[in-house]
Amino acid sequence: MSFGKGARLHLIDGSAYIFRAYHALPPLTRKSDGLPVGAVAGFSNMLWKYILDQQGSEAPTHVAVIFDHSSKTFRNAIYPEYKANRPDLPEDLQPQFPLTRDATRAFNIACIETEGYEADDIIAALACKARDAGGQVTIVSSDKDLMQLIGNGVTMLDPMKNKLIGPDEVIEKFGVGPDRVVDVQALAGDSVDNVPGAPGIGIKTAAQLINEYGDLETLLARAGEIKQPKRRQTLIDNAEQIRISKRLVELDCDTPLDFTLESLEVKEPEAEALLKFLSEMEFRTLTNRVAEKLGAEAPAVVSAPPSDAPAAPEQPGIDTSLYQNTTDRAALDQWIADIRNIGYVAIDTETTSLDEMQAELVGISLSTAPGMATYIPVGHVAGGDDLFGQTQRVDGQMDLAEVLAALKPVLEDPAILKIGQNLKYDWKILARHGITMAPIADTMLMSYALNAGTHNHGMDELAERYLGHKTIPIKDLIGSGKSQINFGQVSLDKAGRYAAEDADVTLRLYQHFAPMLPTERVTTVYQTLERPMVPVLGQMEMSGIRIDGDTLKRMSNAFAQKMAQLEDEIYELAGEKFNVGSPKQLGEILFEKMGMAGGKQGKTGAFSTSADVLEDLAVEHDLPARVLDWRQIAKLKSTYTDALPTYVNPDTGRVHTSYSIAGAQTGRLASTDPNLQNIPVRSEEGRRIREAFVATPGHKLVSLDYSQIELRILAHVADIPALKQAFRDGVDIHAMTASQMFNVPVEGMDPMIRRQAKAINFGVIYGISGFGLSRNLRIPRAEAQAFIDTYFQRFPEIRAYMDRTVEDAKRDGSVRTLFGRRINTPGINQSGPAAGGARRAAINAPIQGAAADIIRRAMIRMPDAIAHLPAKMLLQVHDELVFEVEDGAVDDLINVARDVMENAAEPAVKLSVPLVVDAGQGMNWAEAH
DNA sequence: GCCCTCACG
DNA sequence: GACGTACGTGAGGGCT
């Protein structure tokens, strides 16, 4: 078909796709040969999504993907420094460029690049040509440099947000219409492309000037009339540079094209060629999706390495032929003999629930060598669909008590190592049956010591990564959702294969990780900070904490009433009923119906209604103020007063949280089901929820928490004399900071000043930025930046520490705490926005991590230290430990526990600042804290 | 299953 | 090339 009226041409900015894809995805490699393909994968996915999105009546008639050509362009002749400050391409991206061209052709889309021109030039020329021929043009890109082309039948489409960009959006961004965009860009310059522009003039000022004078040439001609002296001089001095800048950003229609518009006609993908490409790339999921859509058979995606491939990692595959269920005493005794002989065993328990405090043990699997594994079923019942809900025990199983009695000596034998994955789970299950497993090894914790920051440490992930083995998904056995059954209802056959595999995989992981601990220098971390946490946390979790359900119930009722009342007021103010809990509906009411200013839309196009935003609005309006009140109460009710009682264990009458040891990247614990590390305390109303965490009669709750532990660690590791001395003198650290920064005496200090210093102190720990501090303190960004500059001036050691830490991270790919804990920093050498986050995380990790190490050390020593007291350690909240202790022993407990906590760093590390622990006690957690 | 919001250190 | 932007978490409700 000839190109003319009615034709719709889509021009896809291929290079933008590639960079998006590259930065959005982890560095994937092709399994068979290690070829980096992450960007190609993302690129292909985006193209496929684009094709699916363009199926309607507005579908394009012509389409092309345009790429930058990897050579200098004519712009470098105009200005040699053009794009000179671009960082080098990542090593693993370069080889993917040709593959993205292959991908484009595989999708049967025209693929265009021209020596000496940027993609933008070709897009401009094509857009002009198509427009002149009477067609409609859509540029699929969000690149602001292309916005000058908008208008007269040319629009842009942001592929990520699937949002059209027209003249209005251009005005929003540049303050001028598309025809004046280049003028603004010429003035403002562009640091990314190294377009110089006029120094000191940004987009805002540029738009203002252009709007005032009409266009760039008029402005430059009449620059002498500008009132502001500095601005006037800048324009006069830099006129030539500004004109060069304009030529750099300007796109014209004259780029030579050696093909016709007709040749870009949309063609259906050819299933065979496309699927061949995708399967060769080994994109399993996409291959299957595309095959399904095109109604073709997906070719098998094989990733077997070519026979002559050199360093391809060995992928043994797991031979399951020797797995066998153990169902009689003789067979069990044989296994026990083998275990005693070899001195270790990998073990896994299968139960009816993920809640260790309620789970029923239904089987145990053991492994003594790769491929050598067994499952001992003890509690399986006939299928779950029995009409009368009766459970019929399945034949061919040993008696639970007999099995446990036979295994107990082995599991408690100090000469036999018990290896598990997330062994705290199994440790607790067995503890409930009177077996205290020791000694132990935990592959999850080994991976955590080695790989924190790189990936998570669940068995499925570890098996795939390190053994090249996909484990049987639990869903295949128990299903999911409503029809889910428990493991006890799984057939012995299936259960045996699954359970034996788990033990087998665990043993293989152990053999993989064990030799790496010393070579990676994390043995001490694993042995002193990870492994010992298993019995300590197991015991704490089993102890649980008592909760007063009646108090919570009363609070819930009061909250419900208050919410109803607020809802009435809110509806009245809004003039209609709506769901106050829906940010979407609320945003529409506030910013559309009521027309309040300050509506900011996020990437999903929804208005933000966060507390920040509502607080600003609440200054002038009642409705947002009411919503804030409602939100606070709704949160307290749903997350705490309503939810907590559902976690009370019917047998113990207490709440048993679960701590993940390897959940957080920094060494902190995380609490789940329920999370008892985020019980309210900051607001008066919220704090009352802590009144429902109560001591058993005759007991008290005691809370001990480290004072300013992270700042103390910072003072030590960054070696800041002023800070260290302040901690030794026991002075108010934030007041001291304020005094040093603003040259004011500590006596009679304005609380506002102290508050600002406090915010900066915290900011430093988090890898401070002017933006963040300004938002936190609600002050102008420049002011915040000035604070930070002053701070660094007064405490130059902090800057040095930050620089040093980032350098370490870049060099080693990881940072370490004082105690040797390694936190990997895989994103640190990236460029772009992710780098900022990675940098701050790297700065924070050694500080947060060392604090986590210290409280771990205290917790590990605690059980022995308080063994002589009628006291139990119940909870950890990052820098706080909560105990339950008999009334008469409160003071003793405080003395002992404080001593353990304050000296927890030693002897491994001798801190140059004291650690200080504050203590409180009471009938409930609110009083104790 | 993702997003938004908000609770904690 | 734009994107967000103080670090680390988990949970509940809305919405697709």
Short mmCIF file of C-alpha atoms (C1' of nucleotides) in Angstrom, two decimals, chain C residues 3-16:
data_model
loop_
_atom_site.label_atom_id
_atom_site.label_comp_id
_atom_site.label_asym_id
_atom_site.label_seq_id
_atom_site.Cartn_x
_atom_site.Cartn_y
_atom_site.Cartn_z
"C1'" DC C 3 13.60 8.70 37.22
"C1'" DG C 4 13.25 9.51 41.66
"C1'" DT C 5 15.82 10.74 46.14
"C1'" DA C 6 17.46 9.43 53.40
"C1'" DC C 7 18.43 3.50 55.31
"C1'" DG C 8 16.06 -1.04 56.70
"C1'" DT C 9 11.56 -3.70 57.22
"C1'" DG C 10 5.95 -6.10 57.05
"C1'" DA C 11 0.96 -5.71 56.66
"C1'" DG C 12 -3.68 -4.29 55.19
"C1'" DG C 13 -6.87 -2.52 51.85
"C1'" DG C 14 -8.04 -1.22 47.15
"C1'" DC C 15 -8.02 -2.43 42.61
"C1'" DT C 16 -7.11 -5.11 38.23
#
